[in-house]
Amino acid sequence: MKEYRSIALIIIAIFIITLIGAFFSPTFSEQKTYLELFFLFGSLLFIFSILVIFAAIGFSSFALFLALFLALVMLMYGIEGALLVTGMTYFSWGFIFAMEVLLFYNGVASAKEWFITRYSFKSFKVEYYVFYPMIGMLYILLEFVPNIFSKEKLLKFSPSKVLKEMEEILD
């Protein structure tokens, strides 16, 4: 609990300092800039907290919350805002899912436990196909690019092997 206390104090301090800056600014334009910064920090804090919740409870539990959140975003910002939130959600959850798949493929025990606690084979298969482009992109970034620069041995990735192993583990 101590580690959370220090981060909460840092966040509160950031907000207080920006509000003090807005209060003691000599001109209206400086006050406006500090208030915009205050709202930007609030938005970033909200987005970060959503991503933490998103990563902690998993995609299936998050679907209802995301639907409500998208409805609110569409009311406030229109279709463009909803598309932005949907795209960012796809990329953030896709990155988490792809990283876990690649860790599982390379034999990391915590990745195996992560899938066992969150997925049935049917739900894994659906997300596997949905996030397949993210898995490929992350594989390229983590294997091909370092291989070009360091000439290390390239580890092969077999999607069918991942599905076969997951079917054995999750069913």
Short mmCIF file of N, CA and C in Angstrom, two decimals:
data_model
loop_
_atom_site.label_atom_id
_atom_site.label_comp_id
_atom_site.label_asym_id
_atom_site.label_seq_id
_atom_site.Cartn_x
_atom_site.Cartn_y
_atom_site.Cartn_z
N MET A 1 0.81 -1.19 0.00
CA MET A 1 0.00 0.00 0.00
C MET A 1 0.86 1.26 0.00
N LYS A 2 2.11 1.14 0.53
CA LYS A 2 2.99 2.29 0.57
C LYS A 2 3.35 2.81 -0.81
N GLU A 3 3.57 1.90 -1.75
CA GLU A 3 3.95 2.32 -3.10
C GLU A 3 2.83 3.09 -3.79
N TYR A 4 1.58 2.77 -3.46
CA TYR A 4 0.46 3.50 -4.04
C TYR A 4 0.29 4.87 -3.40
N ARG A 5 0.65 4.98 -2.14
CA ARG A 5 0.54 6.25 -1.45
C ARG A 5 1.47 7.30 -2.07
N SER A 6 2.68 6.90 -2.40
CA SER A 6 3.63 7.86 -2.99
C SER A 6 3.19 8.31 -4.37
N ILE A 7 2.66 7.41 -5.18
CA ILE A 7 2.20 7.82 -6.51
C ILE A 7 0.96 8.71 -6.41
N ALA A 8 0.10 8.43 -5.44
CA ALA A 8 -1.08 9.29 -5.24
C ALA A 8 -0.64 10.70 -4.81
N LEU A 9 0.35 10.78 -3.94
CA LEU A 9 0.85 12.09 -3.51
C LEU A 9 1.49 12.85 -4.68
N ILE A 10 2.19 12.16 -5.54
CA ILE A 10 2.80 12.80 -6.71
C ILE A 10 1.72 13.35 -7.63
N ILE A 11 0.68 12.56 -7.87
CA ILE A 11 -0.42 12.99 -8.75
C ILE A 11 -1.13 14.21 -8.16
N ILE A 12 -1.41 14.16 -6.85
CA ILE A 12 -2.07 15.30 -6.20
C ILE A 12 -1.18 16.53 -6.27
N ALA A 13 0.12 16.36 -6.07
CA ALA A 13 1.05 17.49 -6.14
C ALA A 13 1.07 18.12 -7.52
N ILE A 14 1.03 17.30 -8.55
CA ILE A 14 1.00 17.83 -9.92
C ILE A 14 -0.24 18.70 -10.13
N PHE A 15 -1.38 18.21 -9.69
CA PHE A 15 -2.61 18.97 -9.86
C PHE A 15 -2.59 20.27 -9.03
N ILE A 16 -2.10 20.19 -7.81
CA ILE A 16 -2.04 21.38 -6.96
C ILE A 16 -1.09 22.43 -7.54
N ILE A 17 0.07 21.99 -8.01
CA ILE A 17 1.04 22.93 -8.58
C ILE A 17 0.48 23.63 -9.83
N THR A 18 -0.22 22.89 -10.68
CA THR A 18 -0.79 23.55 -11.86
C THR A 18 -1.90 24.52 -11.48
N LEU A 19 -2.70 24.18 -10.47
CA LEU A 19 -3.74 25.12 -10.03
C LEU A 19 -3.13 26.36 -9.36
N ILE A 20 -2.05 26.17 -8.61
CA ILE A 20 -1.37 27.33 -8.00
C ILE A 20 -0.78 28.21 -9.11
N GLY A 21 -0.22 27.58 -10.12
CA GLY A 21 0.30 28.34 -11.26
C GLY A 21 -0.79 29.13 -11.95
N ALA A 22 -1.97 28.54 -12.09
CA ALA A 22 -3.08 29.25 -12.71
C ALA A 22 -3.55 30.41 -11.83
N PHE A 23 -3.58 30.20 -10.53
CA PHE A 23 -4.06 31.24 -9.62
C PHE A 23 -3.12 32.45 -9.57
N PHE A 24 -1.82 32.20 -9.58
CA PHE A 24 -0.84 33.28 -9.43
C PHE A 24 -0.31 33.81 -10.76
N SER A 25 -0.86 33.38 -11.87
CA SER A 25 -0.41 33.90 -13.17
C SER A 25 -0.86 35.34 -13.34
N PRO A 26 0.04 36.18 -13.88
CA PRO A 26 -0.31 37.60 -14.00
C PRO A 26 -1.28 37.92 -15.13
N THR A 27 -1.28 37.11 -16.20
CA THR A 27 -2.16 37.42 -17.33
C THR A 27 -3.19 36.32 -17.52
N PHE A 28 -4.24 36.68 -18.22
CA PHE A 28 -5.31 35.72 -18.49
C PHE A 28 -4.82 34.58 -19.38
N SER A 29 -3.98 34.88 -20.35
CA SER A 29 -3.50 33.83 -21.26
C SER A 29 -2.65 32.80 -20.51
N GLU A 30 -1.86 33.24 -19.53
CA GLU A 30 -1.10 32.29 -18.72
C GLU A 30 -2.02 31.46 -17.84
N GLN A 31 -3.05 32.08 -17.27
CA GLN A 31 -4.01 31.33 -16.47
C GLN A 31 -4.71 30.28 -17.32
N LYS A 32 -5.07 30.68 -18.53
CA LYS A 32 -5.73 29.76 -19.45
C LYS A 32 -4.82 28.58 -19.78
N THR A 33 -3.54 28.85 -19.99
CA THR A 33 -2.57 27.79 -20.31
C THR A 33 -2.45 26.81 -19.14
N TYR A 34 -2.37 27.33 -17.92
CA TYR A 34 -2.29 26.44 -16.75
C TYR A 34 -3.56 25.62 -16.57
N LEU A 35 -4.70 26.22 -16.81
CA LEU A 35 -5.95 25.47 -16.69
C LEU A 35 -6.07 24.40 -17.77
N GLU A 36 -5.61 24.71 -18.98
CA GLU A 36 -5.59 23.69 -20.03
C GLU A 36 -4.66 22.55 -19.65
N LEU A 37 -3.52 22.88 -19.05
CA LEU A 37 -2.59 21.85 -18.58
C LEU A 37 -3.22 21.01 -17.47
N PHE A 38 -3.98 21.64 -16.58
CA PHE A 38 -4.68 20.92 -15.52
C PHE A 38 -5.65 19.90 -16.11
N PHE A 39 -6.43 20.32 -17.11
CA PHE A 39 -7.38 19.40 -17.73
C PHE A 39 -6.67 18.32 -18.55
N LEU A 40 -5.55 18.65 -19.16
CA LEU A 40 -4.76 17.65 -19.88
C LEU A 40 -4.24 16.58 -18.92
N PHE A 41 -3.72 17.00 -17.77
CA PHE A 41 -3.27 16.03 -16.78
C PHE A 41 -4.42 15.16 -16.30
N GLY A 42 -5.58 15.76 -16.09
CA GLY A 42 -6.75 14.98 -15.70
C GLY A 42 -7.14 13.96 -16.75
N SER A 43 -7.08 14.35 -17.99
CA SER A 43 -7.40 13.43 -19.09
C SER A 43 -6.39 12.29 -19.15
N LEU A 44 -5.12 12.62 -19.01
CA LEU A 44 -4.09 11.58 -19.03
C LEU A 44 -4.24 10.62 -17.86
N LEU A 45 -4.57 11.15 -16.70
CA LEU A 45 -4.79 10.29 -15.54
C LEU A 45 -5.98 9.37 -15.76
N PHE A 46 -7.04 9.90 -16.35
CA PHE A 46 -8.22 9.08 -16.65
C PHE A 46 -7.87 7.98 -17.64
N ILE A 47 -7.17 8.32 -18.71
CA ILE A 47 -6.80 7.32 -19.72
C ILE A 47 -5.89 6.26 -19.11
N PHE A 48 -4.92 6.67 -18.31
CA PHE A 48 -4.03 5.70 -17.68
C PHE A 48 -4.80 4.77 -16.76
N SER A 49 -5.73 5.31 -15.98
CA SER A 49 -6.50 4.47 -15.07
C SER A 49 -7.39 3.50 -15.84
N ILE A 50 -7.93 3.93 -16.96
CA ILE A 50 -8.72 3.03 -17.80
C ILE A 50 -7.86 1.89 -18.33
N LEU A 51 -6.64 2.20 -18.77
CA LEU A 51 -5.75 1.16 -19.27
C LEU A 51 -5.35 0.18 -18.17
N VAL A 52 -5.15 0.67 -16.96
CA VAL A 52 -4.82 -0.21 -15.85
C VAL A 52 -5.99 -1.15 -15.56
N ILE A 53 -7.19 -0.60 -15.54
CA ILE A 53 -8.38 -1.44 -15.33
C ILE A 53 -8.52 -2.44 -16.47
N PHE A 54 -8.28 -1.96 -17.67
CA PHE A 54 -8.37 -2.78 -18.87
C PHE A 54 -7.42 -3.98 -18.80
N ALA A 55 -6.20 -3.73 -18.39
CA ALA A 55 -5.21 -4.80 -18.30
C ALA A 55 -5.50 -5.73 -17.12
N ALA A 56 -6.07 -5.22 -16.05
CA ALA A 56 -6.28 -6.01 -14.85
C ALA A 56 -7.46 -6.98 -14.98
N ILE A 57 -8.57 -6.54 -15.54
CA ILE A 57 -9.75 -7.40 -15.54
C ILE A 57 -9.96 -8.16 -16.85
N GLY A 58 -9.23 -7.83 -17.87
CA GLY A 58 -9.35 -8.57 -19.11
C GLY A 58 -10.40 -8.01 -20.05
N PHE A 59 -10.37 -8.47 -21.26
CA PHE A 59 -11.20 -7.89 -22.31
C PHE A 59 -12.67 -8.26 -22.18
N SER A 60 -12.98 -9.48 -21.82
CA SER A 60 -14.39 -9.89 -21.80
C SER A 60 -15.17 -9.14 -20.72
N SER A 61 -14.58 -8.94 -19.55
CA SER A 61 -15.25 -8.20 -18.50
C SER A 61 -15.32 -6.72 -18.82
N PHE A 62 -14.41 -6.27 -19.64
CA PHE A 62 -14.31 -4.86 -19.96
C PHE A 62 -15.27 -4.44 -21.07
N ALA A 63 -15.85 -5.40 -21.78
CA ALA A 63 -16.68 -5.09 -22.94
C ALA A 63 -17.89 -4.22 -22.59
N LEU A 64 -18.57 -4.51 -21.50
CA LEU A 64 -19.72 -3.70 -21.10
C LEU A 64 -19.29 -2.29 -20.72
N PHE A 65 -18.21 -2.19 -19.96
CA PHE A 65 -17.70 -0.87 -19.58
C PHE A 65 -17.29 -0.08 -20.82
N LEU A 66 -16.66 -0.74 -21.77
CA LEU A 66 -16.23 -0.07 -22.99
C LEU A 66 -17.44 0.42 -23.80
N ALA A 67 -18.50 -0.35 -23.84
CA ALA A 67 -19.70 0.08 -24.56
C ALA A 67 -20.30 1.34 -23.93
N LEU A 68 -20.37 1.38 -22.62
CA LEU A 68 -20.87 2.58 -21.94
C LEU A 68 -19.92 3.77 -22.15
N PHE A 69 -18.64 3.51 -22.07
CA PHE A 69 -17.66 4.56 -22.28
C PHE A 69 -17.74 5.11 -23.70
N LEU A 70 -17.90 4.23 -24.69
CA LEU A 70 -18.03 4.69 -26.08
C LEU A 70 -19.29 5.52 -26.27
N ALA A 71 -20.36 5.14 -25.61
CA ALA A 71 -21.59 5.94 -25.72
C ALA A 71 -21.38 7.35 -25.16
N LEU A 72 -20.69 7.44 -24.03
CA LEU A 72 -20.38 8.76 -23.46
C LEU A 72 -19.46 9.56 -24.37
N VAL A 73 -18.47 8.91 -24.92
CA VAL A 73 -17.53 9.61 -25.81
C VAL A 73 -18.25 10.09 -27.06
N MET A 74 -19.17 9.28 -27.60
CA MET A 74 -19.92 9.71 -28.78
C MET A 74 -20.82 10.90 -28.46
N LEU A 75 -21.39 10.92 -27.27
CA LEU A 75 -22.20 12.08 -26.89
C LEU A 75 -21.36 13.35 -26.80
N MET A 76 -20.14 13.23 -26.27
CA MET A 76 -19.31 14.41 -26.06
C MET A 76 -18.51 14.81 -27.30
N TYR A 77 -17.95 13.82 -28.01
CA TYR A 77 -17.00 14.13 -29.09
C TYR A 77 -17.41 13.63 -30.47
N GLY A 78 -18.51 12.92 -30.55
CA GLY A 78 -18.98 12.46 -31.84
C GLY A 78 -18.30 11.17 -32.28
N ILE A 79 -18.50 10.86 -33.55
CA ILE A 79 -17.98 9.62 -34.12
C ILE A 79 -16.45 9.59 -34.12
N GLU A 80 -15.82 10.74 -34.37
CA GLU A 80 -14.36 10.78 -34.42
C GLU A 80 -13.76 10.37 -33.08
N GLY A 81 -14.34 10.86 -32.00
CA GLY A 81 -13.87 10.48 -30.66
C GLY A 81 -14.06 9.00 -30.39
N ALA A 82 -15.21 8.47 -30.80
CA ALA A 82 -15.46 7.04 -30.59
C ALA A 82 -14.50 6.18 -31.40
N LEU A 83 -14.21 6.61 -32.62
CA LEU A 83 -13.24 5.87 -33.44
C LEU A 83 -11.85 5.92 -32.83
N LEU A 84 -11.49 7.06 -32.29
CA LEU A 84 -10.19 7.20 -31.65
C LEU A 84 -10.09 6.30 -30.42
N VAL A 85 -11.13 6.28 -29.59
CA VAL A 85 -11.13 5.43 -28.41
C VAL A 85 -11.09 3.96 -28.81
N THR A 86 -11.86 3.59 -29.82
CA THR A 86 -11.87 2.20 -30.27
C THR A 86 -10.50 1.80 -30.81
N GLY A 87 -9.89 2.66 -31.60
CA GLY A 87 -8.56 2.36 -32.14
C GLY A 87 -7.51 2.24 -31.05
N MET A 88 -7.55 3.15 -30.10
CA MET A 88 -6.57 3.09 -29.00
C MET A 88 -6.79 1.85 -28.13
N THR A 89 -8.04 1.48 -27.93
CA THR A 89 -8.34 0.27 -27.17
C THR A 89 -7.82 -0.96 -27.90
N TYR A 90 -8.05 -1.01 -29.22
CA TYR A 90 -7.55 -2.14 -30.01
C TYR A 90 -6.02 -2.23 -29.90
N PHE A 91 -5.34 -1.11 -30.04
CA PHE A 91 -3.88 -1.15 -30.01
C PHE A 91 -3.36 -1.45 -28.61
N SER A 92 -3.97 -0.90 -27.57
CA SER A 92 -3.46 -1.16 -26.22
C SER A 92 -3.72 -2.60 -25.80
N TRP A 93 -4.95 -3.09 -25.98
CA TRP A 93 -5.23 -4.48 -25.61
C TRP A 93 -4.53 -5.45 -26.56
N GLY A 94 -4.46 -5.10 -27.82
CA GLY A 94 -3.75 -5.95 -28.78
C GLY A 94 -2.29 -6.08 -28.43
N PHE A 95 -1.67 -4.99 -27.97
CA PHE A 95 -0.27 -5.05 -27.56
C PHE A 95 -0.10 -5.97 -26.36
N ILE A 96 -0.98 -5.84 -25.37
CA ILE A 96 -0.91 -6.69 -24.18
C ILE A 96 -1.11 -8.15 -24.57
N PHE A 97 -2.14 -8.41 -25.37
CA PHE A 97 -2.44 -9.79 -25.79
C PHE A 97 -1.30 -10.37 -26.61
N ALA A 98 -0.79 -9.61 -27.57
CA ALA A 98 0.30 -10.10 -28.43
C ALA A 98 1.55 -10.38 -27.62
N MET A 99 1.86 -9.51 -26.67
CA MET A 99 3.04 -9.74 -25.83
C MET A 99 2.89 -11.02 -25.03
N GLU A 100 1.70 -11.25 -24.48
CA GLU A 100 1.46 -12.47 -23.71
C GLU A 100 1.54 -13.71 -24.60
N VAL A 101 1.03 -13.63 -25.82
CA VAL A 101 1.12 -14.77 -26.74
C VAL A 101 2.58 -15.08 -27.05
N LEU A 102 3.36 -14.06 -27.34
CA LEU A 102 4.77 -14.30 -27.64
C LEU A 102 5.54 -14.81 -26.43
N LEU A 103 5.20 -14.32 -25.26
CA LEU A 103 5.83 -14.84 -24.04
C LEU A 103 5.44 -16.31 -23.82
N PHE A 104 4.16 -16.62 -24.04
CA PHE A 104 3.71 -18.00 -23.91
C PHE A 104 4.44 -18.90 -24.91
N TYR A 105 4.58 -18.44 -26.13
CA TYR A 105 5.25 -19.23 -27.17
C TYR A 105 6.71 -19.52 -26.80
N ASN A 106 7.32 -18.58 -26.07
CA ASN A 106 8.71 -18.77 -25.66
C ASN A 106 8.85 -19.44 -24.30
N GLY A 107 7.75 -19.95 -23.76
CA GLY A 107 7.81 -20.79 -22.57
C GLY A 107 7.80 -20.07 -21.24
N VAL A 108 7.31 -18.86 -21.17
CA VAL A 108 7.25 -18.12 -19.90
C VAL A 108 6.03 -18.61 -19.11
N ALA A 109 6.27 -19.07 -17.89
CA ALA A 109 5.21 -19.66 -17.08
C ALA A 109 4.12 -18.65 -16.69
N SER A 110 4.50 -17.42 -16.43
CA SER A 110 3.50 -16.42 -16.02
C SER A 110 2.52 -16.13 -17.16
N ALA A 111 2.96 -16.21 -18.40
CA ALA A 111 2.06 -16.00 -19.54
C ALA A 111 1.05 -17.15 -19.63
N LYS A 112 1.51 -18.35 -19.36
CA LYS A 112 0.60 -19.50 -19.36
C LYS A 112 -0.47 -19.32 -18.29
N GLU A 113 -0.07 -18.92 -17.10
CA GLU A 113 -1.03 -18.68 -16.02
C GLU A 113 -1.99 -17.56 -16.38
N TRP A 114 -1.49 -16.52 -17.05
CA TRP A 114 -2.32 -15.39 -17.46
C TRP A 114 -3.46 -15.86 -18.36
N PHE A 115 -3.15 -16.72 -19.32
CA PHE A 115 -4.18 -17.24 -20.23
C PHE A 115 -5.13 -18.19 -19.52
N ILE A 116 -4.61 -19.01 -18.64
CA ILE A 116 -5.47 -19.97 -17.94
C ILE A 116 -6.49 -19.26 -17.07
N THR A 117 -6.08 -18.18 -16.41
CA THR A 117 -7.01 -17.47 -15.52
C THR A 117 -8.03 -16.63 -16.28
N ARG A 118 -7.76 -16.25 -17.53
CA ARG A 118 -8.63 -15.31 -18.22
C ARG A 118 -9.42 -15.88 -19.39
N TYR A 119 -9.04 -17.02 -19.92
CA TYR A 119 -9.61 -17.45 -21.19
C TYR A 119 -10.09 -18.90 -21.18
N SER A 120 -11.12 -19.13 -21.98
CA SER A 120 -11.44 -20.48 -22.45
C SER A 120 -10.82 -20.56 -23.84
N PHE A 121 -10.76 -21.75 -24.41
CA PHE A 121 -10.14 -21.85 -25.73
C PHE A 121 -10.93 -21.07 -26.78
N LYS A 122 -12.25 -21.10 -26.66
CA LYS A 122 -13.08 -20.39 -27.62
C LYS A 122 -12.82 -18.88 -27.58
N SER A 123 -12.78 -18.30 -26.37
CA SER A 123 -12.53 -16.86 -26.26
C SER A 123 -11.10 -16.52 -26.68
N PHE A 124 -10.14 -17.40 -26.37
CA PHE A 124 -8.76 -17.17 -26.82
C PHE A 124 -8.67 -17.16 -28.34
N LYS A 125 -9.34 -18.11 -28.96
CA LYS A 125 -9.28 -18.22 -30.42
C LYS A 125 -9.85 -16.98 -31.09
N VAL A 126 -10.96 -16.45 -30.55
CA VAL A 126 -11.56 -15.24 -31.11
C VAL A 126 -10.58 -14.08 -31.01
N GLU A 127 -10.02 -13.86 -29.83
CA GLU A 127 -9.08 -12.76 -29.68
C GLU A 127 -7.79 -12.99 -30.45
N TYR A 128 -7.39 -14.23 -30.59
CA TYR A 128 -6.18 -14.55 -31.35
C TYR A 128 -6.34 -14.10 -32.80
N TYR A 129 -7.49 -14.40 -33.38
CA TYR A 129 -7.71 -13.98 -34.77
C TYR A 129 -7.92 -12.47 -34.89
N VAL A 130 -8.57 -11.86 -33.90
CA VAL A 130 -8.78 -10.42 -33.93
C VAL A 130 -7.45 -9.67 -33.84
N PHE A 131 -6.57 -10.14 -32.96
CA PHE A 131 -5.31 -9.45 -32.71
C PHE A 131 -4.12 -10.06 -33.47
N TYR A 132 -4.40 -10.90 -34.44
CA TYR A 132 -3.32 -11.51 -35.21
C TYR A 132 -2.40 -10.47 -35.87
N PRO A 133 -2.93 -9.36 -36.42
CA PRO A 133 -2.01 -8.35 -36.97
C PRO A 133 -1.09 -7.75 -35.91
N MET A 134 -1.58 -7.58 -34.70
CA MET A 134 -0.74 -7.05 -33.63
C MET A 134 0.33 -8.05 -33.23
N ILE A 135 -0.01 -9.33 -33.23
CA ILE A 135 0.98 -10.36 -32.90
C ILE A 135 2.08 -10.35 -33.95
N GLY A 136 1.69 -10.27 -35.23
CA GLY A 136 2.68 -10.22 -36.30
C GLY A 136 3.56 -8.98 -36.21
N MET A 137 2.95 -7.83 -35.92
CA MET A 137 3.72 -6.59 -35.82
C MET A 137 4.71 -6.66 -34.66
N LEU A 138 4.25 -7.16 -33.52
CA LEU A 138 5.13 -7.25 -32.36
C LEU A 138 6.24 -8.27 -32.60
N TYR A 139 5.92 -9.37 -33.28
CA TYR A 139 6.94 -10.36 -33.61
C TYR A 139 8.02 -9.73 -34.51
N ILE A 140 7.60 -8.94 -35.47
CA ILE A 140 8.56 -8.27 -36.36
C ILE A 140 9.43 -7.31 -35.55
N LEU A 141 8.80 -6.53 -34.67
CA LEU A 141 9.55 -5.56 -33.88
C LEU A 141 10.51 -6.21 -32.88
N LEU A 142 10.12 -7.37 -32.33
CA LEU A 142 10.96 -8.01 -31.31
C LEU A 142 11.93 -9.04 -31.86
N GLU A 143 11.69 -9.54 -33.07
CA GLU A 143 12.57 -10.57 -33.63
C GLU A 143 13.32 -10.11 -34.88
N PHE A 144 12.59 -9.64 -35.88
CA PHE A 144 13.24 -9.29 -37.14
C PHE A 144 14.14 -8.06 -37.02
N VAL A 145 13.65 -7.01 -36.41
CA VAL A 145 14.43 -5.77 -36.31
C VAL A 145 15.72 -5.99 -35.51
N PRO A 146 15.66 -6.63 -34.31
CA PRO A 146 16.93 -6.89 -33.62
C PRO A 146 17.85 -7.83 -34.40
N ASN A 147 17.27 -8.76 -35.17
CA ASN A 147 18.08 -9.67 -35.97
C ASN A 147 18.86 -8.92 -37.04
N ILE A 148 18.25 -7.88 -37.61
CA ILE A 148 18.93 -7.10 -38.65
C ILE A 148 20.15 -6.39 -38.08
N PHE A 149 20.01 -5.84 -36.87
CA PHE A 149 21.09 -5.05 -36.28
C PHE A 149 22.14 -5.89 -35.57
N SER A 150 21.73 -6.97 -34.90
CA SER A 150 22.69 -7.73 -34.10
C SER A 150 23.06 -9.09 -34.68
N LYS A 151 22.39 -9.49 -35.73
CA LYS A 151 22.65 -10.79 -36.38
C LYS A 151 22.51 -11.97 -35.43
N GLU A 152 21.61 -11.83 -34.45
CA GLU A 152 21.31 -12.94 -33.55
C GLU A 152 20.46 -13.96 -34.28
N LYS A 153 20.38 -15.16 -33.72
CA LYS A 153 19.57 -16.20 -34.31
C LYS A 153 18.10 -15.80 -34.25
N LEU A 154 17.42 -15.94 -35.37
CA LEU A 154 16.01 -15.57 -35.46
C LEU A 154 15.14 -16.72 -34.94
N LEU A 155 14.30 -16.43 -33.95
CA LEU A 155 13.38 -17.43 -33.42
C LEU A 155 12.14 -17.47 -34.31
N LYS A 156 11.78 -18.64 -34.76
CA LYS A 156 10.60 -18.80 -35.62
C LYS A 156 9.34 -18.76 -34.78
N PHE A 157 8.29 -18.22 -35.36
CA PHE A 157 7.00 -18.16 -34.70
C PHE A 157 6.00 -18.95 -35.53
N SER A 158 5.34 -19.91 -34.89
CA SER A 158 4.37 -20.75 -35.58
C SER A 158 2.99 -20.54 -34.97
N PRO A 159 2.11 -19.82 -35.69
CA PRO A 159 0.78 -19.58 -35.15
C PRO A 159 -0.02 -20.86 -34.89
N SER A 160 0.13 -21.85 -35.75
CA SER A 160 -0.62 -23.09 -35.55
C SER A 160 -0.15 -23.82 -34.29
N LYS A 161 1.12 -23.70 -33.96
CA LYS A 161 1.64 -24.33 -32.74
C LYS A 161 1.04 -23.66 -31.49
N VAL A 162 0.88 -22.35 -31.53
CA VAL A 162 0.28 -21.64 -30.40
C VAL A 162 -1.16 -22.09 -30.21
N LEU A 163 -1.92 -22.17 -31.29
CA LEU A 163 -3.32 -22.61 -31.18
C LEU A 163 -3.42 -24.04 -30.67
N LYS A 164 -2.54 -24.90 -31.15
CA LYS A 164 -2.56 -26.29 -30.71
C LYS A 164 -2.24 -26.41 -29.22
N GLU A 165 -1.23 -25.70 -28.76
CA GLU A 165 -0.88 -25.73 -27.35
C GLU A 165 -1.98 -25.13 -26.48
N MET A 166 -2.58 -24.05 -26.94
CA MET A 166 -3.66 -23.43 -26.18
C MET A 166 -4.89 -24.33 -26.10
N GLU A 167 -5.14 -25.07 -27.17
CA GLU A 167 -6.29 -25.99 -27.14
C GLU A 167 -6.07 -27.06 -26.09
N GLU A 168 -4.84 -27.53 -25.94
CA GLU A 168 -4.54 -28.53 -24.92
C GLU A 168 -4.63 -27.95 -23.51
N ILE A 169 -4.18 -26.73 -23.35
CA ILE A 169 -4.13 -26.13 -22.02
C ILE A 169 -5.49 -25.61 -21.57
N LEU A 170 -6.22 -24.96 -22.47
CA LEU A 170 -7.45 -24.27 -22.08
C LEU A 170 -8.70 -25.13 -22.11
N ASP A 171 -8.69 -26.24 -22.76
CA ASP A 171 -9.89 -27.09 -22.76
C ASP A 171 -9.87 -28.12 -21.68
#
